[in-house]
Amino acid sequence: MSAMIEVSGVVYDYPAARALHGVSFEVQAGAVLALVGPNGAGKSTLMRCIAALDVPTEGTIKVAGLDVEADPRGVHAAIGYLPDFFGLYEELSVRKALTYAARSRGVAVGETPAAVEMAAARVQLTDRLEARAGELSRGLKQRLAIAQTIVHQPRVLLLDEPAAGLDPEARRSLSDLILSLARDGMTIVVSSHILAELEDYSTQMLMIRDGAVAGGGVVAAGAGHRDGQRVEVTFADPPLDLAERIAALGVAVEQTTADTALLLLPEGEDDSGLLGKLIGAGLKVRSFQAARKTLEDAYLAEVAR
Amino acid sequence: MNPEFQRNLWLEASPRRIAWAAVSLVLIYGATALVARDSASGPLPAMAGVGGFVFIICGLLWGSRAAGGAVLGEIADRTWDFQRLSALTPWSMTWGKLLGASSLAWICALTGVALMAGLMLVQGQPGALWMLAFLIALALFLQAICLAAALIGVRKARAEGRVARAGGVLWGLIFGLILLLGVAGSSGFQRGAGLSGLSSFLYARGDITWWGQVFPAIAFRTVATLAFAGWGLAGAWRLMRLELQMKNLPVVWPGFLIFLAVFLGGFAYQPGALAAPLLVGALAVALAAYAGAFAEPADRVRLRQFGASAAKGDLARALPLTPAAVIPFILALILVVAAFVVGGAGSMFSQGPDPAQAAALLAFVLRDLAVITLFRFGPRPQRGDFGAVVALALLYAVGGIVGSVISPGVGQALFVPLSIAPWASLASGLAQAAIAWALAWRRIKVPEVR
């Protein structure tokens, strides 16, 4: 798979402070990257540099093969970017706001009405097309902002804290939308300092701390964890040497307690085979369920590196 | 239609707003007609007078504010980044904002122009068309420089880590215009600079002699204002390119400076005396260097990149990064040298400054640019402009007093470029410039980042 975003040695200086210290990473096409880190870590600055809105002091960034410094307008055309604090043309109707977004992003006049309808449908705003943007609720404004960002069907979507201030239902809609866009092949970078927000749709994670990449760079995480399926098994009357008994079956043990074990099933292996092995070895299985490695697990693992 | 123009029309010239404006204008003109209905010459002169007032309020003030606000409003509403990411060309963005944001103001202003035109046609006033064209050109000029000033404000604010506000940009513009008109309109400046024709230009009185040719002042002023409006528009377009992250080669700015030197030099021209217009041109572009120094963002990273690229001879990278004050200073230097060549060093000129004095003036310009740099790249860049203005005022005022105490004449010339002792002024100016630039360079070179 080719890299859609290539960041190499990026340094960014504000007048009074250095915000990024030599950040390097790559995002593969079609990935949904969770950009995580505490407030003030440099996530937004990094996003603005990737969006070719700010020029890095040092280093290079390529988006869809285009250098942000050499061809910023090409990068602008290839991406959609929603900043953390966005604004809307509150006096315009949703339809006019989307029409302007489409036309100003190069959608042809004849194709604009269809693009507007499609963007509105994706964010479930079809029934609000004639409403004034200023009259929408916080969640609906967020949807309109995202619709404006995707109306020209960009190849790369950058969302900076998109779920901030949304209620649980709106967050769920946002997750569904991001999953749907990812299925269409869009490369998406989503930043947040709340890991639970990113859990459902992220396939990769990059941790930024104090303006630098923390941990081991881009790692698989959340929905995209691909290094094997994990299974949580609870045993009745577990033997004292539970870990050894399981290991003897050739199963990787990630973690055990007195009566529970977290087992790693190699990619492609059937979990019923594992269950059969455990029962066949005389272990009394009380519960057997898939356990996904959460983004928080990945985050904590990276912190511990 | 240009999407930016269309969006502005949706917001600014909605049917409802147009209806309100129409009602207001009908009431204003109607009331005037009622009051003046018994006048001997009829109500038209009074209505045209009110129309002139409407034009000033709507075309010059409201339109200019709207043009500047077209960018500053986007910043305040947090929609500017969304616009910067659009696929619109810088030119589409520039004219879409300029005419779209001021569309309703133009509709109202043109009613005033129509009434004035009506009166002029009825009375058969000579030069009526020139006058009307001048008013429209003046409105275009003011609106274009307001848009350009707003873009300058946005860039400066970003470099200083703050948000651009309409008040700051507006005050900067008003201060600059008052200063410019004050200097250009003063008889002392016109006498000293050999620009006695400038008054005729500003007030469109009689004829104007420009590069030896005589033109009717009213026509000349209209054409010149249109030309300046064109340059204002070009400036706004170039600044818009920078906002959209595009690079500008130094083409339009030097072009404008040459135009300015030729334009002002034409007023000082006397047959057989080319040195005077050259020196007037030098003075004008030297003043433009100050404007460039204050208008540019205090971006030490950009300045360091320019220095490094220039040192390596990488012109392709260095030219777009060239500080705005460099080109006018070099051009002023070239013009002064040219004046020396055509006039002969030390020779007396029938009017205008002496070349030695002009050279001394340039030395002080070089020092002043260093002082401006020193303050603008200080630890508090937000206060840099004000600090630089205060520092320059103190250097000239206190320096002048100290110099006169030391020795009236020569002593004073050490601190102010004076015609009494131009060579002393030149030597002192160069020495001060060297010290000030050494200090400024230290500030640029040392990163303040953690």
PDB file of N, CA and C in Angstrom, chain B residues 216-299:
ATOM      1  N   PRO B 216      -4.656  68.995 -18.428  1.00  0.00           N
ATOM      2  CA  PRO B 216      -5.686  69.558 -17.546  1.00  0.00           C
ATOM      3  C   PRO B 216      -5.670  68.783 -16.218  1.00  0.00           C
ATOM      4  N   ALA B 217      -5.643  69.502 -15.117  1.00  0.00           N
ATOM      5  CA  ALA B 217      -5.466  68.854 -13.804  1.00  0.00           C
ATOM      6  C   ALA B 217      -6.575  67.835 -13.516  1.00  0.00           C
ATOM      7  N   ILE B 218      -7.797  68.195 -13.918  1.00  0.00           N
ATOM      8  CA  ILE B 218      -8.926  67.313 -13.573  1.00  0.00           C
ATOM      9  C   ILE B 218      -8.813  65.957 -14.298  1.00  0.00           C
ATOM     10  N   ALA B 219      -8.383  65.989 -15.548  1.00  0.00           N
ATOM     11  CA  ALA B 219      -8.223  64.733 -16.297  1.00  0.00           C
ATOM     12  C   ALA B 219      -7.023  63.954 -15.779  1.00  0.00           C
ATOM     13  N   PHE B 220      -5.952  64.696 -15.512  1.00  0.00           N
ATOM     14  CA  PHE B 220      -4.725  64.049 -15.026  1.00  0.00           C
ATOM     15  C   PHE B 220      -4.995  63.343 -13.691  1.00  0.00           C
ATOM     16  N   ARG B 221      -5.703  64.038 -12.820  1.00  0.00           N
ATOM     17  CA  ARG B 221      -5.978  63.455 -11.500  1.00  0.00           C
ATOM     18  C   ARG B 221      -6.827  62.181 -11.635  1.00  0.00           C
ATOM     19  N   THR B 222      -7.775  62.194 -12.535  1.00  0.00           N
ATOM     20  CA  THR B 222      -8.639  61.015 -12.718  1.00  0.00           C
ATOM     21  C   THR B 222      -7.829  59.814 -13.224  1.00  0.00           C
ATOM     22  N   VAL B 223      -7.014  60.073 -14.242  1.00  0.00           N
ATOM     23  CA  VAL B 223      -6.230  58.968 -14.810  1.00  0.00           C
ATOM     24  C   VAL B 223      -5.240  58.437 -13.760  1.00  0.00           C
ATOM     25  N   ALA B 224      -4.598  59.363 -13.040  1.00  0.00           N
ATOM     26  CA  ALA B 224      -3.631  58.940 -12.018  1.00  0.00           C
ATOM     27  C   ALA B 224      -4.318  58.134 -10.913  1.00  0.00           C
ATOM     28  N   THR B 225      -5.509  58.591 -10.506  1.00  0.00           N
ATOM     29  CA  THR B 225      -6.225  57.870  -9.445  1.00  0.00           C
ATOM     30  C   THR B 225      -6.622  56.473  -9.924  1.00  0.00           C
ATOM     31  N   LEU B 226      -7.031  56.393 -11.191  1.00  0.00           N
ATOM     32  CA  LEU B 226      -7.349  55.069 -11.756  1.00  0.00           C
ATOM     33  C   LEU B 226      -6.116  54.170 -11.750  1.00  0.00           C
ATOM     34  N   ALA B 227      -4.977  54.766 -12.104  1.00  0.00           N
ATOM     35  CA  ALA B 227      -3.727  53.984 -12.104  1.00  0.00           C
ATOM     36  C   ALA B 227      -3.400  53.509 -10.689  1.00  0.00           C
ATOM     37  N   PHE B 228      -3.549  54.403  -9.706  1.00  0.00           N
ATOM     38  CA  PHE B 228      -3.275  54.004  -8.316  1.00  0.00           C
ATOM     39  C   PHE B 228      -4.283  52.947  -7.847  1.00  0.00           C
ATOM     40  N   ALA B 229      -5.543  53.069  -8.313  1.00  0.00           N
ATOM     41  CA  ALA B 229      -6.533  52.041  -7.957  1.00  0.00           C
ATOM     42  C   ALA B 229      -6.092  50.688  -8.530  1.00  0.00           C
ATOM     43  N   GLY B 230      -5.568  50.732  -9.766  1.00  0.00           N
ATOM     44  CA  GLY B 230      -5.060  49.490 -10.389  1.00  0.00           C
ATOM     45  C   GLY B 230      -3.924  48.898  -9.583  1.00  0.00           C
ATOM     46  N   TRP B 231      -3.014  49.749  -9.113  1.00  0.00           N
ATOM     47  CA  TRP B 231      -1.904  49.254  -8.290  1.00  0.00           C
ATOM     48  C   TRP B 231      -2.416  48.720  -6.943  1.00  0.00           C
ATOM     49  N   GLY B 232      -3.418  49.395  -6.393  1.00  0.00           N
ATOM     50  CA  GLY B 232      -4.006  48.915  -5.128  1.00  0.00           C
ATOM     51  C   GLY B 232      -4.589  47.524  -5.300  1.00  0.00           C
ATOM     52  N   LEU B 233      -5.268  47.351  -6.424  1.00  0.00           N
ATOM     53  CA  LEU B 233      -5.874  46.054  -6.729  1.00  0.00           C
ATOM     54  C   LEU B 233      -4.790  44.985  -6.926  1.00  0.00           C
ATOM     55  N   ALA B 234      -3.737  45.377  -7.642  1.00  0.00           N
ATOM     56  CA  ALA B 234      -2.630  44.431  -7.868  1.00  0.00           C
ATOM     57  C   ALA B 234      -1.980  44.049  -6.535  1.00  0.00           C
ATOM     58  N   GLY B 235      -1.857  45.039  -5.641  1.00  0.00           N
ATOM     59  CA  GLY B 235      -1.280  44.762  -4.324  1.00  0.00           C
ATOM     60  C   GLY B 235      -2.141  43.787  -3.535  1.00  0.00           C
ATOM     61  N   ALA B 236      -3.466  44.011  -3.560  1.00  0.00           N
ATOM     62  CA  ALA B 236      -4.385  43.114  -2.845  1.00  0.00           C
ATOM     63  C   ALA B 236      -4.298  41.698  -3.419  1.00  0.00           C
ATOM     64  N   TRP B 237      -4.202  41.617  -4.727  1.00  0.00           N
ATOM     65  CA  TRP B 237      -4.103  40.297  -5.386  1.00  0.00           C
ATOM     66  C   TRP B 237      -2.816  39.583  -4.984  1.00  0.00           C
ATOM     67  N   ARG B 238      -1.709  40.323  -4.937  1.00  0.00           N
ATOM     68  CA  ARG B 238      -0.433  39.688  -4.553  1.00  0.00           C
ATOM     69  C   ARG B 238      -0.480  39.218  -3.103  1.00  0.00           C
ATOM     70  N   LEU B 239      -1.093  40.020  -2.251  1.00  0.00           N
ATOM     71  CA  LEU B 239      -1.201  39.624  -0.836  1.00  0.00           C
ATOM     72  C   LEU B 239      -2.128  38.421  -0.687  1.00  0.00           C
ATOM     73  N   MET B 240      -3.174  38.384  -1.527  1.00  0.00           N
ATOM     74  CA  MET B 240      -4.080  37.231  -1.489  1.00  0.00           C
ATOM     75  C   MET B 240      -3.335  35.964  -1.889  1.00  0.00           C
ATOM     76  N   ARG B 241      -2.454  36.086  -2.857  1.00  0.00           N
ATOM     77  CA  ARG B 241      -1.639  34.927  -3.266  1.00  0.00           C
ATOM     78  C   ARG B 241      -0.848  34.393  -2.062  1.00  0.00           C
ATOM     79  N   LEU B 242      -0.260  35.319  -1.307  1.00  0.00           N
ATOM     80  CA  LEU B 242       0.529  34.884  -0.145  1.00  0.00           C
ATOM     81  C   LEU B 242      -0.362  34.192   0.886  1.00  0.00           C
ATOM     82  N   GLU B 243      -1.579  34.729   1.078  1.00  0.00           N
ATOM     83  CA  GLU B 243      -2.498  34.116   2.037  1.00  0.00           C
ATOM     84  C   GLU B 243      -2.884  32.697   1.613  1.00  0.00           C
ATOM     85  N   LEU B 244      -2.901  32.483   0.288  1.00  0.00           N
ATOM     86  CA  LEU B 244      -3.244  31.152  -0.219  1.00  0.00           C
ATOM     87  C   LEU B 244      -1.992  30.287  -0.351  1.00  0.00           C
ATOM     88  N   GLN B 245      -0.937  30.715   0.329  1.00  0.00           N
ATOM     89  CA  GLN B 245       0.320  29.958   0.434  1.00  0.00           C
ATOM     90  C   GLN B 245       1.103  29.910  -0.871  1.00  0.00           C
ATOM     91  N   MET B 246       0.780  30.791  -1.812  1.00  0.00           N
ATOM     92  CA  MET B 246       1.553  30.823  -3.059  1.00  0.00           C
ATOM     93  C   MET B 246       2.738  31.768  -2.873  1.00  0.00           C
ATOM     94  N   LYS B 247       3.713  31.606  -3.725  1.00  0.00           N
ATOM     95  CA  LYS B 247       4.920  32.432  -3.608  1.00  0.00           C
ATOM     96  C   LYS B 247       4.875  33.559  -4.635  1.00  0.00           C
ATOM     97  N   ASN B 248       5.383  34.708  -4.248  1.00  0.00           N
ATOM     98  CA  ASN B 248       5.430  35.861  -5.146  1.00  0.00           C
ATOM     99  C   ASN B 248       6.865  36.196  -5.509  1.00  0.00           C
ATOM    100  N   LEU B 249       7.143  36.257  -6.774  1.00  0.00           N
ATOM    101  CA  LEU B 249       8.445  36.798  -7.177  1.00  0.00           C
ATOM    102  C   LEU B 249       8.357  38.321  -7.079  1.00  0.00           C
ATOM    103  N   PRO B 250       9.454  38.986  -6.739  1.00  0.00           N
ATOM    104  CA  PRO B 250       9.386  40.454  -6.621  1.00  0.00           C
ATOM    105  C   PRO B 250       9.258  41.113  -7.993  1.00  0.00           C
ATOM    106  N   VAL B 251       8.021  41.226  -8.464  1.00  0.00           N
ATOM    107  CA  VAL B 251       7.755  41.826  -9.783  1.00  0.00           C
ATOM    108  C   VAL B 251       6.819  43.032  -9.635  1.00  0.00           C
ATOM    109  N   VAL B 252       5.678  42.808  -8.965  1.00  0.00           N
ATOM    110  CA  VAL B 252       4.674  43.869  -8.872  1.00  0.00           C
ATOM    111  C   VAL B 252       5.157  45.007  -7.972  1.00  0.00           C
ATOM    112  N   TRP B 253       5.774  44.666  -6.854  1.00  0.00           N
ATOM    113  CA  TRP B 253       6.255  45.672  -5.900  1.00  0.00           C
ATOM    114  C   TRP B 253       7.318  46.575  -6.553  1.00  0.00           C
ATOM    115  N   PRO B 254       8.356  46.018  -7.195  1.00  0.00           N
ATOM    116  CA  PRO B 254       9.301  46.892  -7.900  1.00  0.00           C
ATOM    117  C   PRO B 254       8.616  47.692  -9.016  1.00  0.00           C
ATOM    118  N   GLY B 255       7.640  47.061  -9.682  1.00  0.00           N
ATOM    119  CA  GLY B 255       6.908  47.764 -10.737  1.00  0.00           C
ATOM    120  C   GLY B 255       6.196  48.987 -10.183  1.00  0.00           C
ATOM    121  N   PHE B 256       5.557  48.808  -9.032  1.00  0.00           N
ATOM    122  CA  PHE B 256       4.865  49.937  -8.407  1.00  0.00           C
ATOM    123  C   PHE B 256       5.853  51.029  -7.995  1.00  0.00           C
ATOM    124  N   LEU B 257       6.985  50.611  -7.447  1.00  0.00           N
ATOM    125  CA  LEU B 257       7.982  51.591  -6.994  1.00  0.00           C
ATOM    126  C   LEU B 257       8.505  52.421  -8.164  1.00  0.00           C
ATOM    127  N   ILE B 258       8.721  51.759  -9.280  1.00  0.00           N
ATOM    128  CA  ILE B 258       9.187  52.493 -10.472  1.00  0.00           C
ATOM    129  C   ILE B 258       8.094  53.459 -10.936  1.00  0.00           C
ATOM    130  N   PHE B 259       6.860  52.965 -10.922  1.00  0.00           N
ATOM    131  CA  PHE B 259       5.729  53.836 -11.286  1.00  0.00           C
ATOM    132  C   PHE B 259       5.688  55.059 -10.363  1.00  0.00           C
ATOM    133  N   LEU B 260       5.849  54.805  -9.072  1.00  0.00           N
ATOM    134  CA  LEU B 260       5.793  55.901  -8.088  1.00  0.00           C
ATOM    135  C   LEU B 260       6.905  56.915  -8.347  1.00  0.00           C
ATOM    136  N   ALA B 261       8.112  56.394  -8.606  1.00  0.00           N
ATOM    137  CA  ALA B 261       9.255  57.293  -8.856  1.00  0.00           C
ATOM    138  C   ALA B 261       9.018  58.109 -10.124  1.00  0.00           C
ATOM    139  N   VAL B 262       8.512  57.443 -11.161  1.00  0.00           N
ATOM    140  CA  VAL B 262       8.254  58.155 -12.429  1.00  0.00           C
ATOM    141  C   VAL B 262       7.130  59.164 -12.228  1.00  0.00           C
ATOM    142  N   PHE B 263       6.090  58.751 -11.508  1.00  0.00           N
ATOM    143  CA  PHE B 263       4.932  59.628 -11.314  1.00  0.00           C
ATOM    144  C   PHE B 263       5.332  60.905 -10.560  1.00  0.00           C
ATOM    145  N   LEU B 264       6.001  60.731  -9.426  1.00  0.00           N
ATOM    146  CA  LEU B 264       6.360  61.918  -8.631  1.00  0.00           C
ATOM    147  C   LEU B 264       7.504  62.687  -9.284  1.00  0.00           C
ATOM    148  N   GLY B 265       8.414  61.948  -9.886  1.00  0.00           N
ATOM    149  CA  GLY B 265       9.532  62.612 -10.567  1.00  0.00           C
ATOM    150  C   GLY B 265       9.051  63.541 -11.672  1.00  0.00           C
ATOM    151  N   GLY B 266       7.946  63.184 -12.313  1.00  0.00           N
ATOM    152  CA  GLY B 266       7.406  63.997 -13.401  1.00  0.00           C
ATOM    153  C   GLY B 266       7.032  65.402 -12.966  1.00  0.00           C
ATOM    154  N   PHE B 267       6.645  65.541 -11.684  1.00  0.00           N
ATOM    155  CA  PHE B 267       6.279  66.877 -11.189  1.00  0.00           C
ATOM    156  C   PHE B 267       7.515  67.757 -10.993  1.00  0.00           C
ATOM    157  N   ALA B 268       8.676  67.099 -10.748  1.00  0.00           N
ATOM    158  CA  ALA B 268       9.903  67.860 -10.457  1.00  0.00           C
ATOM    159  C   ALA B 268      10.732  68.117 -11.704  1.00  0.00           C
ATOM    160  N   TYR B 269      10.302  67.559 -12.815  1.00  0.00           N
ATOM    161  CA  TYR B 269      11.122  67.643 -14.032  1.00  0.00           C
ATOM    162  C   TYR B 269      11.140  69.059 -14.609  1.00  0.00           C
ATOM    163  N   GLN B 270      12.339  69.477 -14.934  1.00  0.00           N
ATOM    164  CA  GLN B 270      12.550  70.721 -15.687  1.00  0.00           C
ATOM    165  C   GLN B 270      13.410  70.344 -16.876  1.00  0.00           C
ATOM    166  N   PRO B 271      13.122  70.884 -18.065  1.00  0.00           N
ATOM    167  CA  PRO B 271      13.938  70.519 -19.223  1.00  0.00           C
ATOM    168  C   PRO B 271      15.425  70.708 -18.951  1.00  0.00           C
ATOM    169  N   GLY B 272      16.213  69.673 -19.195  1.00  0.00           N
ATOM    170  CA  GLY B 272      17.665  69.734 -19.031  1.00  0.00           C
ATOM    171  C   GLY B 272      18.138  69.458 -17.619  1.00  0.00           C
ATOM    172  N   ALA B 273      17.229  69.179 -16.707  1.00  0.00           N
ATOM    173  CA  ALA B 273      17.639  68.911 -15.314  1.00  0.00           C
ATOM    174  C   ALA B 273      16.998  67.605 -14.858  1.00  0.00           C
ATOM    175  N   LEU B 274      17.646  66.511 -15.175  1.00  0.00           N
ATOM    176  CA  LEU B 274      17.080  65.189 -14.874  1.00  0.00           C
ATOM    177  C   LEU B 274      17.358  64.750 -13.435  1.00  0.00           C
ATOM    178  N   ALA B 275      18.374  65.401 -12.820  1.00  0.00           N
ATOM    179  CA  ALA B 275      18.741  64.962 -11.465  1.00  0.00           C
ATOM    180  C   ALA B 275      17.604  65.173 -10.471  1.00  0.00           C
ATOM    181  N   ALA B 276      16.894  66.290 -10.625  1.00  0.00           N
ATOM    182  CA  ALA B 276      15.824  66.590  -9.662  1.00  0.00           C
ATOM    183  C   ALA B 276      14.743  65.510  -9.655  1.00  0.00           C
ATOM    184  N   PRO B 277      14.184  65.110 -10.815  1.00  0.00           N
ATOM    185  CA  PRO B 277      13.177  64.022 -10.754  1.00  0.00           C
ATOM    186  C   PRO B 277      13.750  62.711 -10.245  1.00  0.00           C
ATOM    187  N   LEU B 278      15.026  62.465 -10.530  1.00  0.00           N
ATOM    188  CA  LEU B 278      15.633  61.222 -10.013  1.00  0.00           C
ATOM    189  C   LEU B 278      15.672  61.239  -8.489  1.00  0.00           C
ATOM    190  N   LEU B 279      16.038  62.401  -7.951  1.00  0.00           N
ATOM    191  CA  LEU B 279      16.120  62.503  -6.482  1.00  0.00           C
ATOM    192  C   LEU B 279      14.728  62.470  -5.846  1.00  0.00           C
ATOM    193  N   VAL B 280      13.770  63.073  -6.508  1.00  0.00           N
ATOM    194  CA  VAL B 280      12.389  63.007  -5.983  1.00  0.00           C
ATOM    195  C   VAL B 280      11.911  61.553  -5.992  1.00  0.00           C
ATOM    196  N   GLY B 281      12.224  60.848  -7.072  1.00  0.00           N
ATOM    197  CA  GLY B 281      11.876  59.431  -7.152  1.00  0.00           C
ATOM    198  C   GLY B 281      12.553  58.643  -6.041  1.00  0.00           C
ATOM    199  N   ALA B 282      13.824  58.958  -5.782  1.00  0.00           N
ATOM    200  CA  ALA B 282      14.563  58.280  -4.716  1.00  0.00           C
ATOM    201  C   ALA B 282      13.904  58.512  -3.363  1.00  0.00           C
ATOM    202  N   LEU B 283      13.498  59.754  -3.149  1.00  0.00           N
ATOM    203  CA  LEU B 283      12.841  60.101  -1.882  1.00  0.00           C
ATOM    204  C   LEU B 283      11.544  59.307  -1.725  1.00  0.00           C
ATOM    205  N   ALA B 284      10.785  59.224  -2.801  1.00  0.00           N
ATOM    206  CA  ALA B 284       9.493  58.518  -2.742  1.00  0.00           C
ATOM    207  C   ALA B 284       9.693  57.034  -2.446  1.00  0.00           C
ATOM    208  N   VAL B 285      10.631  56.397  -3.135  1.00  0.00           N
ATOM    209  CA  VAL B 285      10.798  54.961  -2.897  1.00  0.00           C
ATOM    210  C   VAL B 285      11.459  54.700  -1.537  1.00  0.00           C
ATOM    211  N   ALA B 286      12.261  55.674  -1.071  1.00  0.00           N
ATOM    212  CA  ALA B 286      12.833  55.525   0.272  1.00  0.00           C
ATOM    213  C   ALA B 286      11.716  55.531   1.314  1.00  0.00           C
ATOM    214  N   LEU B 287      10.738  56.406   1.104  1.00  0.00           N
ATOM    215  CA  LEU B 287       9.589  56.419   2.027  1.00  0.00           C
ATOM    216  C   LEU B 287       8.799  55.105   1.923  1.00  0.00           C
ATOM    217  N   ALA B 288       8.752  54.559   0.718  1.00  0.00           N
ATOM    218  CA  ALA B 288       8.061  53.272   0.532  1.00  0.00           C
ATOM    219  C   ALA B 288       8.784  52.153   1.285  1.00  0.00           C
ATOM    220  N   ALA B 289      10.097  52.311   1.484  1.00  0.00           N
ATOM    221  CA  ALA B 289      10.852  51.310   2.249  1.00  0.00           C
ATOM    222  C   ALA B 289      10.336  51.243   3.692  1.00  0.00           C
ATOM    223  N   TYR B 290      10.005  52.421   4.250  1.00  0.00           N
ATOM    224  CA  TYR B 290       9.440  52.433   5.616  1.00  0.00           C
ATOM    225  C   TYR B 290       8.109  51.672   5.625  1.00  0.00           C
ATOM    226  N   ALA B 291       7.268  51.973   4.626  1.00  0.00           N
ATOM    227  CA  ALA B 291       5.960  51.287   4.553  1.00  0.00           C
ATOM    228  C   ALA B 291       6.172  49.778   4.453  1.00  0.00           C
ATOM    229  N   GLY B 292       7.129  49.368   3.617  1.00  0.00           N
ATOM    230  CA  GLY B 292       7.415  47.942   3.452  1.00  0.00           C
ATOM    231  C   GLY B 292       7.900  47.315   4.744  1.00  0.00           C
ATOM    232  N   ALA B 293       8.756  48.047   5.471  1.00  0.00           N
ATOM    233  CA  ALA B 293       9.317  47.507   6.716  1.00  0.00           C
ATOM    234  C   ALA B 293       8.230  47.296   7.767  1.00  0.00           C
ATOM    235  N   PHE B 294       7.271  48.223   7.816  1.00  0.00           N
ATOM    236  CA  PHE B 294       6.206  48.088   8.816  1.00  0.00           C
ATOM    237  C   PHE B 294       5.134  47.080   8.368  1.00  0.00           C
ATOM    238  N   ALA B 295       4.935  46.976   7.053  1.00  0.00           N
ATOM    239  CA  ALA B 295       3.834  46.127   6.560  1.00  0.00           C
ATOM    240  C   ALA B 295       4.164  44.643   6.598  1.00  0.00           C
ATOM    241  N   GLU B 296       5.423  44.310   6.544  1.00  0.00           N
ATOM    242  CA  GLU B 296       5.788  42.898   6.447  1.00  0.00           C
ATOM    243  C   GLU B 296       5.684  42.199   7.810  1.00  0.00           C
ATOM    244  N   PRO B 297       5.262  40.925   7.816  1.00  0.00           N
ATOM    245  CA  PRO B 297       5.205  40.202   9.096  1.00  0.00           C
ATOM    246  C   PRO B 297       6.607  40.056   9.697  1.00  0.00           C
ATOM    247  N   ALA B 298       6.683  40.159  11.008  1.00  0.00           N
ATOM    248  CA  ALA B 298       7.974  39.993  11.699  1.00  0.00           C
ATOM    249  C   ALA B 298       8.251  38.499  11.835  1.00  0.00           C
ATOM    250  N   ASP B 299       8.712  37.907  10.754  1.00  0.00           N
ATOM    251  CA  ASP B 299       8.903  36.460  10.701  1.00  0.00           C
ATOM    252  C   ASP B 299      10.403  36.170  10.602  1.00  0.00           C
TER     253      ASP B 299
END
